[in-house]
């Protein structure tokens, strides 16, 4: 069996959005699941709309998602000579011809055809004129049909009479998209093309070019698009951002690939898949043939699951980078990876994203002197009754021979027994005293994560507020 070679071929006219990333992922999985190769080609032939910035962003996004590619990246714009060489070959072998019809001529032909109830198309006026200049058109077969077995949609066939003698080279000498894609895929050894179904109409046209050249036709698959919850084409207003924006919001890459894979691919009822698992389980047979609906709430849930499972030390590293990148300045310098590693296990069960976790971690990582206190919480819980109690507890904590969780628990139990009060009476006041707000992980875990010195400093400050 020949090795599967698939590819992703984005046009760098914008960042890599969620839909494009999903196409890339499926194509990558198709190759990796079969031990094949995955190639990357940047289709930057539209000089006006393609930018270096978008190209870099696509490459960075792919890296971040872990979609590694084999071989060098191919830039389509660098291959114009090769495209033209193939166009010339098609002319020489009688599979293509020059055409001098003006735009007005072609418009008139189309109109006439429509009036006569035929499909509007170029009528082949220049087919046999043997002209030596003008645009170049494919001499497409007029009879029969062109079909292919789509990996996702099943068998698709179109009558050849429905297809135009498509333009391969424009008046300005530039090769067209359909020609360039075929030549590049062929030269890159691509034998499996998985792409968005906005390209499904191009496929029979591309197959005609393969056939004219006597080249092997790859296997094609077209994945349906992603819709927003309102069933309209997915867009920014549905929360569908570029991949790098999810990184900025503190998503983990494995959560992004997992969620994207589930938009259109399934394996029983399973929701969570590692990349390795997806590579093991992926088959294009399980790609759905109806549009998937983007669900931000579920995406957040998936990310939360990965936050919970992540290695705390890795999260600590990511949080450090995140803090440096998104906040920077003195605050970022004052916090170390070790600080984050200490508190990560505490915050992981509740964190929805790195950003969320960073926010939750703030009370833990700032010095007592800078801890922000929530005004409402202070008013409610740091009262004339509770402050003296906090002061007493601080004194006992200071005197503890061993600062550990069981000792802290004993200390508090003995304290409430002695005073004849419920734990409730001191729990929230202490929490507010040491983290500045009413929510935090378990009180004793929090005390352990903060360390004795910070707990005492914070209690002292709270009593003086
Ligand atoms: N460059 C095309 C696009 O971004 C994709 C071409 C293809 O996959 O064949 O829509």
Coordinates of C-alpha atoms and ligand atoms in Angstrom, one line a residue:
X1 CA 0.0 0.0 0.0
X2 CA 1.2 3.5 -0.8
X3 CA 1.8 5.9 2.1
X4 CA -0.9 8.4 2.8
X5 CA 0.3 12.0 2.1
X6 CA -2.2 14.7 3.1
X7 CA -1.8 18.4 3.4
X8 CA -3.2 21.7 4.6
X9 CA -3.2 24.5 2.1
X10 CA -4.4 27.8 3.7
X11 CA -4.5 31.1 1.9
X12 CA -2.7 33.6 4.2
X13 CA -5.3 36.3 3.9
X14 CA -6.3 36.2 7.5
X15 CA -5.4 34.4 10.8
X16 CA -6.1 30.7 11.2
X17 CA -9.6 30.6 12.5
X18 CA -11.4 27.7 14.2
X19 CA -12.8 26.3 10.9
X20 CA -9.4 26.3 9.2
X21 CA -7.8 24.8 12.2
X22 CA -10.3 21.9 12.2
X23 CA -9.6 21.2 8.6
X24 CA -5.9 21.2 9.3
X25 CA -6.5 18.9 12.3
X26 CA -8.5 16.3 10.3
X27 CA -6.0 16.3 7.5
X28 CA -3.2 15.9 10.0
X29 CA -5.0 13.1 11.7
X30 CA -5.7 11.3 8.4
X31 CA -1.9 11.2 7.7
X32 CA -0.8 10.5 11.3
X33 CA -3.3 7.7 11.9
X34 CA -1.9 5.9 8.9
X35 CA 1.7 6.6 9.6
X36 CA 1.8 8.9 6.5
X37 CA 3.0 12.4 5.8
X38 CA 1.4 15.7 6.4
X39 CA 2.5 18.6 4.3
X40 CA 1.9 22.3 4.6
X41 CA 1.5 24.7 1.7
X42 CA 0.9 28.4 1.9
X43 CA -1.3 29.5 -1.0
X44 CA -0.1 33.0 -1.2
X45 CA -0.8 33.7 -4.9
X46 CA -3.3 36.5 -4.1
X47 CA -0.5 39.1 -3.7
X48 CA -2.9 41.9 -2.6
X49 CA -4.7 40.0 0.1
X50 CA -1.9 37.7 1.4
X51 CA 0.3 39.0 4.2
X52 CA 3.5 37.9 5.9
X53 CA 1.7 38.5 9.3
X54 CA -1.0 36.1 8.4
X55 CA 1.5 33.5 7.1
X56 CA 3.4 33.7 10.4
X57 CA 0.2 33.5 12.4
X58 CA -0.9 30.4 10.6
X59 CA 2.5 28.7 11.1
X60 CA 2.6 29.7 14.8
X61 CA -1.0 28.4 15.3
X62 CA -0.2 25.1 13.8
X63 CA 2.9 24.8 16.0
X64 CA 0.9 25.7 19.1
X65 CA -1.8 23.1 18.2
X66 CA 0.9 20.5 17.7
X67 CA 0.1 19.9 14.1
X68 CA 3.6 19.3 12.9
X69 CA 4.3 18.9 9.2
X70 CA 6.7 16.9 7.1
X71 CA 9.2 18.4 4.7
X72 CA 9.6 22.1 3.9
X73 CA 6.7 24.5 3.8
X74 CA 5.8 25.1 0.2
X75 CA 4.9 28.6 -0.9
X76 CA 2.7 28.6 -3.9
X77 CA 3.8 32.0 -5.1
X78 CA 7.3 30.6 -5.6
X79 CA 6.0 28.0 -8.1
X80 CA 4.6 30.2 -10.9
X81 CA 7.3 29.0 -13.3
X82 CA 6.4 25.3 -12.7
X83 CA 2.6 26.1 -13.0
X84 CA 3.3 27.8 -16.4
X85 CA 5.5 25.0 -17.6
X86 CA 2.5 22.6 -17.0
X87 CA 0.1 24.9 -18.7
X88 CA 2.4 25.0 -21.7
X89 CA 2.6 21.2 -21.6
X90 CA -1.2 21.1 -21.7
X91 CA -1.3 23.4 -24.7
X92 CA 1.4 21.3 -26.5
X93 CA -0.5 18.0 -25.9
X94 CA -3.8 19.5 -27.1
X95 CA -5.5 19.5 -23.7
X96 CA -5.6 23.3 -23.5
X97 CA -5.9 26.2 -25.9
X98 CA -5.6 30.0 -26.1
X99 CA -8.8 32.0 -26.1
X100 CA -9.2 35.6 -27.1
X101 CA -12.8 36.1 -26.2
X102 CA -13.4 39.3 -24.2
X103 CA -15.3 39.4 -20.9
X104 CA -18.2 40.9 -22.8
X105 CA -18.2 38.0 -25.3
X106 CA -18.3 35.5 -22.5
X107 CA -21.0 37.4 -20.7
X108 CA -23.1 37.3 -23.8
X109 CA -22.6 33.6 -24.3
X110 CA -23.7 33.0 -20.7
X111 CA -26.8 35.1 -21.1
X112 CA -27.7 33.4 -24.3
X113 CA -27.3 29.9 -22.7
X114 CA -29.5 31.0 -19.8
X115 CA -32.2 32.2 -22.1
X116 CA -32.2 28.9 -23.9
X117 CA -32.5 27.1 -20.6
X118 CA -28.9 25.7 -20.7
X119 CA -26.3 26.1 -18.0
X120 CA -24.4 29.4 -18.4
X121 CA -20.9 28.7 -19.6
X122 CA -18.2 29.5 -22.1
X123 CA -19.2 28.0 -25.4
X124 CA -15.9 26.9 -26.7
X125 CA -15.6 29.5 -29.5
X126 CA -11.8 29.4 -29.5
X127 CA -11.4 25.7 -29.0
X128 CA -10.2 24.9 -32.5
X129 CA -8.8 28.2 -33.6
X130 CA -5.2 27.4 -32.8
X131 CA -4.5 30.9 -31.4
X132 CA -1.1 31.7 -30.0
X133 CA -2.0 34.2 -27.3
X134 CA -4.7 35.1 -24.8
X135 CA -6.0 33.3 -21.7
X136 CA -5.4 29.6 -21.6
X137 CA -8.4 27.3 -21.2
X138 CA -8.6 23.6 -20.5
X139 CA -10.1 21.6 -23.4
X140 CA -12.5 19.7 -21.1
X141 CA -14.4 16.7 -22.3
X142 CA -18.0 17.5 -23.4
X143 CA -19.5 14.1 -22.9
X144 CA -19.6 11.7 -20.0
X145 CA -19.4 12.5 -16.3
X146 CA -16.7 13.1 -13.7
X147 CA -17.2 11.4 -10.4
X148 CA -15.3 10.7 -7.3
X149 CA -15.8 8.8 -4.1
X150 CA -15.7 11.5 -1.4
X151 CA -14.2 10.3 1.9
X152 CA -17.0 12.2 3.7
X153 CA -19.9 12.7 1.4
X154 CA -19.8 9.5 -0.6
X155 CA -20.0 9.3 -4.4
X156 CA -20.3 12.6 -6.2
X157 CA -20.7 12.9 -9.9
X158 CA -21.2 15.8 -12.3
X159 CA -22.0 15.7 -16.0
X160 CA -19.0 17.0 -18.0
X161 CA -21.4 19.1 -20.1
X162 CA -22.1 21.1 -17.0
X163 CA -18.4 22.2 -16.8
X164 CA -16.8 25.1 -18.4
X165 CA -13.5 25.0 -20.4
X166 CA -12.0 26.6 -17.3
X167 CA -9.3 29.2 -17.4
X168 CA -5.9 27.9 -16.4
X169 CA -3.8 31.0 -17.1
X170 CA -5.3 34.5 -16.9
X171 CA -4.6 37.4 -19.3
X172 CA -1.9 38.8 -17.0
X173 CA -0.1 35.4 -17.2
X174 CA -0.9 34.2 -13.7
X175 CA -2.1 30.6 -13.2
X176 CA -5.5 30.1 -11.7
X177 CA -6.3 28.5 -8.4
X178 CA -7.5 25.1 -9.8
X179 CA -4.4 24.7 -11.9
X180 CA -2.0 25.7 -9.2
X181 CA -3.6 23.4 -6.6
X182 CA -3.4 20.4 -8.9
X183 CA 0.2 20.9 -9.9
X184 CA 1.3 21.6 -6.3
X185 CA -0.5 18.6 -4.8
X186 CA 0.9 16.4 -7.5
X187 CA 4.4 17.6 -7.0
X188 CA 4.2 17.3 -3.3
X189 CA 3.1 13.7 -3.6
X190 CA -0.3 14.4 -2.0
X191 CA -2.7 11.5 -2.5
X192 CA -5.3 12.5 0.1
X193 CA -7.0 15.9 0.0
X194 CA -9.3 16.7 2.9
X195 CA -10.7 20.2 2.8
X196 CA -13.7 22.3 3.5
X197 CA -16.8 21.6 1.4
X198 CA -16.7 25.1 0.0
X199 CA -14.3 23.4 -2.4
X200 CA -16.5 20.6 -3.4
X201 CA -17.4 22.2 -6.8
X202 CA -13.7 22.6 -7.6
X203 CA -12.9 19.0 -7.2
X204 CA -14.4 17.6 -10.5
X205 CA -12.7 20.5 -12.3
X206 CA -9.4 19.6 -10.7
X207 CA -9.9 15.9 -11.6
X208 CA -10.2 17.0 -15.3
X209 CA -6.8 18.6 -15.0
X210 CA -5.3 15.5 -13.4
X211 CA -6.7 13.4 -16.2
X212 CA -5.5 15.7 -18.9
X213 CA -2.0 15.4 -17.4
X214 CA -2.2 11.7 -17.0
X215 CA -1.5 12.0 -13.3
X216 CA -3.0 9.8 -10.5
X217 CA -6.1 11.5 -9.0
X218 CA -5.9 11.8 -5.2
X219 CA -8.7 10.7 -2.9
X220 CA -10.8 13.7 -1.9
X221 CA -12.9 14.4 1.2
X222 CA -14.9 17.5 2.0
X223 CA -15.8 18.4 5.5
X224 CA -19.0 20.3 6.2
X225 CA -18.7 23.7 7.6
X226 CA -19.2 24.7 11.3
X227 CA -22.3 26.7 12.2
X228 CA -23.1 29.0 15.1
X229 CA -25.7 28.1 17.6
X230 CA -28.2 30.0 15.5
X231 CA -27.4 27.7 12.6
X232 CA -25.9 30.5 10.6
X233 CA -22.4 30.4 9.2
X234 CA -19.9 30.5 12.1
X235 CA -18.5 33.9 12.7
X236 CA -16.8 36.1 15.3
X237 CA -20.0 37.0 16.9
X238 CA -20.5 33.4 17.9
X239 CA -17.2 33.5 19.8
X240 CA -15.3 31.8 17.0
X241 CA -12.0 33.5 17.1
X242 CA -8.6 32.9 15.6
X243 CA -6.7 30.1 17.2
X244 CA -4.2 32.5 18.8
X245 CA -7.0 34.3 20.5
X246 CA -7.9 31.1 22.3
X247 CA -4.3 30.9 23.4
X248 CA -4.5 34.5 24.7
X249 CA -7.7 33.6 26.7
X250 CA -5.8 30.8 28.4
X251 CA -7.0 27.7 26.5
X252 CA -4.7 24.7 26.4
X253 CA -3.8 23.5 22.9
X254 CA -4.9 19.9 23.6
X255 CA -8.3 21.2 24.6
X256 CA -8.6 23.1 21.4
X257 CA -7.7 20.1 19.2
X258 CA -10.0 17.9 21.3
X259 CA -12.9 20.2 20.9
X260 CA -12.3 20.8 17.2
X261 CA -12.0 17.1 16.5
X262 CA -15.4 16.5 18.1
X263 CA -16.9 19.1 15.8
X264 CA -17.5 16.6 13.0
X265 CA -15.7 13.5 14.2
X266 CA -16.9 11.0 16.8
X267 CA -15.9 7.8 18.4
X268 CA -18.9 6.5 20.3
X269 CA -19.9 8.8 23.1
X270 CA -16.4 9.7 24.1
X271 CA -15.8 13.4 24.6
X272 CA -12.2 13.6 25.8
X273 CA -9.3 12.4 23.7
X274 CA -5.6 13.0 23.9
X275 CA -3.8 13.6 20.6
X276 CA -2.3 10.1 20.8
X277 CA -5.7 8.6 21.3
X278 CA -7.1 10.6 18.3
X279 CA -4.2 9.5 16.2
X280 CA -5.0 5.9 17.2
X281 CA -8.7 6.1 16.7
X282 CA -9.1 8.5 13.8
X283 CA -10.7 7.3 10.6
X284 CA -12.3 9.4 7.9
X285 CA -15.2 7.0 8.0
X286 CA -16.3 8.6 11.2
X287 CA -16.4 12.2 9.8
X288 CA -19.9 13.5 9.9
X289 CA -21.6 14.6 6.8
X290 CA -23.8 17.3 8.3
X291 CA -22.6 20.7 9.7
X292 CA -21.5 20.8 13.3
X293 CA -22.6 23.5 15.7
X294 CA -20.0 25.5 17.6
X295 CA -20.8 25.5 21.3
X296 CA -18.6 27.8 23.4
X297 CA -19.9 26.5 26.7
X298 CA -18.9 23.0 25.8
X299 CA -15.5 24.3 24.6
X300 CA -15.0 25.9 28.0
X301 CA -16.0 22.7 29.7
X302 CA -13.4 20.7 27.6
X303 CA -10.7 23.2 28.5
X304 CA -11.7 23.0 32.2
X305 CA -11.3 19.2 32.0
X306 CA -7.8 19.6 30.6
X307 CA -6.9 22.2 33.2
X308 CA -7.8 19.7 35.9
X309 CA -5.8 16.9 34.5
X310 CA -2.7 18.9 33.5
X311 CA 0.6 18.4 35.3
X312 CA 0.9 21.2 37.9
X313 CA 4.4 21.9 37.0
X314 CA 3.6 22.3 33.3
X315 CA 0.7 24.7 34.3
X316 CA 3.1 26.6 36.4
X317 CA 5.4 27.1 33.5
X318 CA 2.5 28.2 31.3
X319 CA 1.2 30.6 33.9
X320 CA 4.6 32.2 34.2
X321 CA 4.7 32.7 30.4
X322 CA 1.1 33.8 30.4
X323 CA 1.7 36.4 33.2
X324 CA 4.8 37.7 31.4
X325 CA 3.0 38.0 28.1
X326 CA -0.3 39.3 29.2
X327 CA 0.5 41.3 32.4
X328 CA 4.3 41.8 32.3
X329 CA 6.1 44.4 34.4
X330 CA 7.0 44.1 38.1
X331 CA 4.1 41.8 39.0
X332 CA 5.4 39.2 36.5
X333 CA 9.0 39.5 37.8
X334 CA 7.9 39.1 41.4
X335 CA 6.4 35.6 40.8
X336 CA 8.3 32.5 40.1
X337 CA 7.4 29.2 38.5
X338 CA 7.8 27.6 42.0
X339 CA 5.2 29.9 43.4
X340 CA 2.7 28.8 40.8
X341 CA 3.7 25.1 41.1
X342 CA 2.9 25.3 44.8
X343 CA -0.6 26.6 44.3
X344 CA -1.5 25.0 41.0
X345 CA -2.9 21.8 42.5
X346 CA -5.1 23.9 44.7
X347 CA -6.7 25.9 41.9
X348 CA -6.8 23.3 39.1
X349 CA -10.1 21.7 40.1
X350 CA -11.9 25.0 39.6
X351 CA -10.0 26.8 36.9
X352 CA -11.7 27.1 33.5
X353 CA -8.6 28.5 31.8
X354 CA -5.1 29.7 32.4
X355 CA -6.5 33.3 32.6
X356 CA -9.0 32.2 35.1
X357 CA -6.4 30.4 37.1
X358 CA -4.1 33.4 37.0
X359 CA -6.9 35.5 38.5
X360 CA -7.6 33.0 41.1
X361 CA -3.9 32.8 42.0
X362 CA -3.4 36.5 42.5
X363 CA -4.3 36.4 46.2
X364 CA -1.7 33.7 46.7
X365 CA 1.1 35.2 44.8
X366 CA 1.1 38.9 46.0
X367 CA 2.7 39.9 49.2
X368 CA 0.4 40.5 52.1
X369 CA 1.1 44.2 51.9
X370 CA -0.5 44.4 48.4
X371 CA -3.3 41.9 48.8
X372 CA -6.5 43.6 47.5
X373 CA -9.4 43.3 49.9
X374 CA -13.0 43.1 48.7
X375 CA -14.8 45.9 50.4
X376 CA -18.1 44.2 50.8
X377 CA -16.5 41.1 52.2
X378 CA -14.5 43.2 54.7
X379 CA -17.5 45.0 55.9
X380 CA -19.5 41.9 56.4
X381 CA -16.9 39.6 57.9
X382 CA -14.1 41.7 59.4
X383 CA -16.2 43.1 62.3
X384 CA -15.4 44.3 65.8
X385 CA -16.5 40.8 66.9
X386 CA -14.4 38.8 64.5
X387 CA -11.2 40.8 64.5
X388 CA -10.2 39.9 68.0
X389 CA -10.8 36.3 67.3
X390 CA -8.6 36.5 64.2
X391 CA -6.0 38.1 66.3
X392 CA -6.1 35.3 68.8
X393 CA -5.9 32.7 66.1
X394 CA -2.9 34.4 64.6
X395 CA -1.1 34.3 67.9
X396 CA -1.8 30.5 68.2
X397 CA -0.6 29.9 64.6
X398 CA 2.6 31.8 65.4
X399 CA 3.1 29.5 68.4
X400 CA 2.5 26.2 66.5
X401 CA 5.5 23.9 66.7
X402 CA 4.7 22.3 63.4
X403 CA 2.9 24.3 60.6
X404 CA 1.0 21.5 58.8
X405 CA -2.6 20.8 57.8
X406 CA -3.5 18.5 60.8
X407 CA -2.0 20.9 63.3
X408 CA -4.0 23.8 61.8
X409 CA -7.2 21.7 61.9
X410 CA -6.6 20.8 65.6
X411 CA -5.8 24.4 66.4
X412 CA -9.1 25.6 65.0
X413 CA -11.1 22.8 66.5
X414 CA -9.7 23.5 70.0
X415 CA -10.2 27.2 69.5
X416 CA -14.0 26.9 68.7
X417 CA -14.5 24.4 71.5
X418 CA -12.9 26.7 74.0
X419 CA -14.9 29.6 72.9
X420 CA -18.1 27.6 72.5
X421 CA -18.7 28.9 68.9
X422 CA -19.4 27.3 65.6
X423 CA -16.6 27.0 63.0
X424 CA -18.9 29.0 60.7
X425 CA -18.4 32.0 63.0
X426 CA -14.7 32.2 62.2
X427 CA -14.3 30.4 58.8
X428 CA -15.4 33.3 56.5
X429 CA -13.7 36.0 58.5
X430 CA -10.4 34.1 58.3
X431 CA -10.8 33.4 54.7
X432 CA -11.4 37.1 53.9
X433 CA -8.4 38.0 56.2
X434 CA -6.0 35.7 54.3
X435 CA -7.2 35.9 50.7
X436 CA -9.2 39.2 50.7
X437 CA -12.4 37.6 49.4
X438 CA -15.1 35.1 50.2
X439 CA -14.1 32.4 47.8
X440 CA -11.1 30.2 48.0
X441 CA -10.2 26.6 48.0
X442 CA -10.4 24.8 51.4
X443 CA -9.3 27.0 54.3
X444 CA -6.5 24.8 55.6
X445 CA -5.2 24.0 52.1
X446 CA -5.1 27.7 51.4
X447 CA -3.2 28.3 54.6
X448 CA -0.7 25.7 53.6
X449 CA -0.3 27.1 50.1
X450 CA 0.3 30.6 51.5
X451 CA 2.7 29.5 54.2
X452 CA 2.8 30.6 57.8
X453 CA 4.5 33.9 57.3
X454 CA 2.0 35.2 54.7
X455 CA -0.9 33.9 56.8
X456 CA 0.3 35.8 59.8
X457 CA 1.1 39.0 57.9
X458 CA -2.4 38.9 56.3
X459 CA -4.2 38.3 59.5
X460 CA -2.3 41.1 61.1
X461 CA -3.2 43.4 58.2
X462 CA -6.8 42.3 58.3
X463 CA -7.2 43.0 62.0
X464 CA -5.9 46.6 61.4
X465 CA -8.1 47.3 58.4
Ligands
LIG1 N1 -6.2 27.8 -0.3 C1 -7.6 27.3 -0.2 C2 -8.3 27.9 0.9 O1 -7.7 28.4 1.8 C3 -7.6 25.8 0.0 C4 -7.3 25.0 -1.1 C5 -7.4 23.5 -1.0 O2 -7.5 23.0 0.2 O3 -7.4 22.8 -2.0 O4 -9.5 27.9 0.9

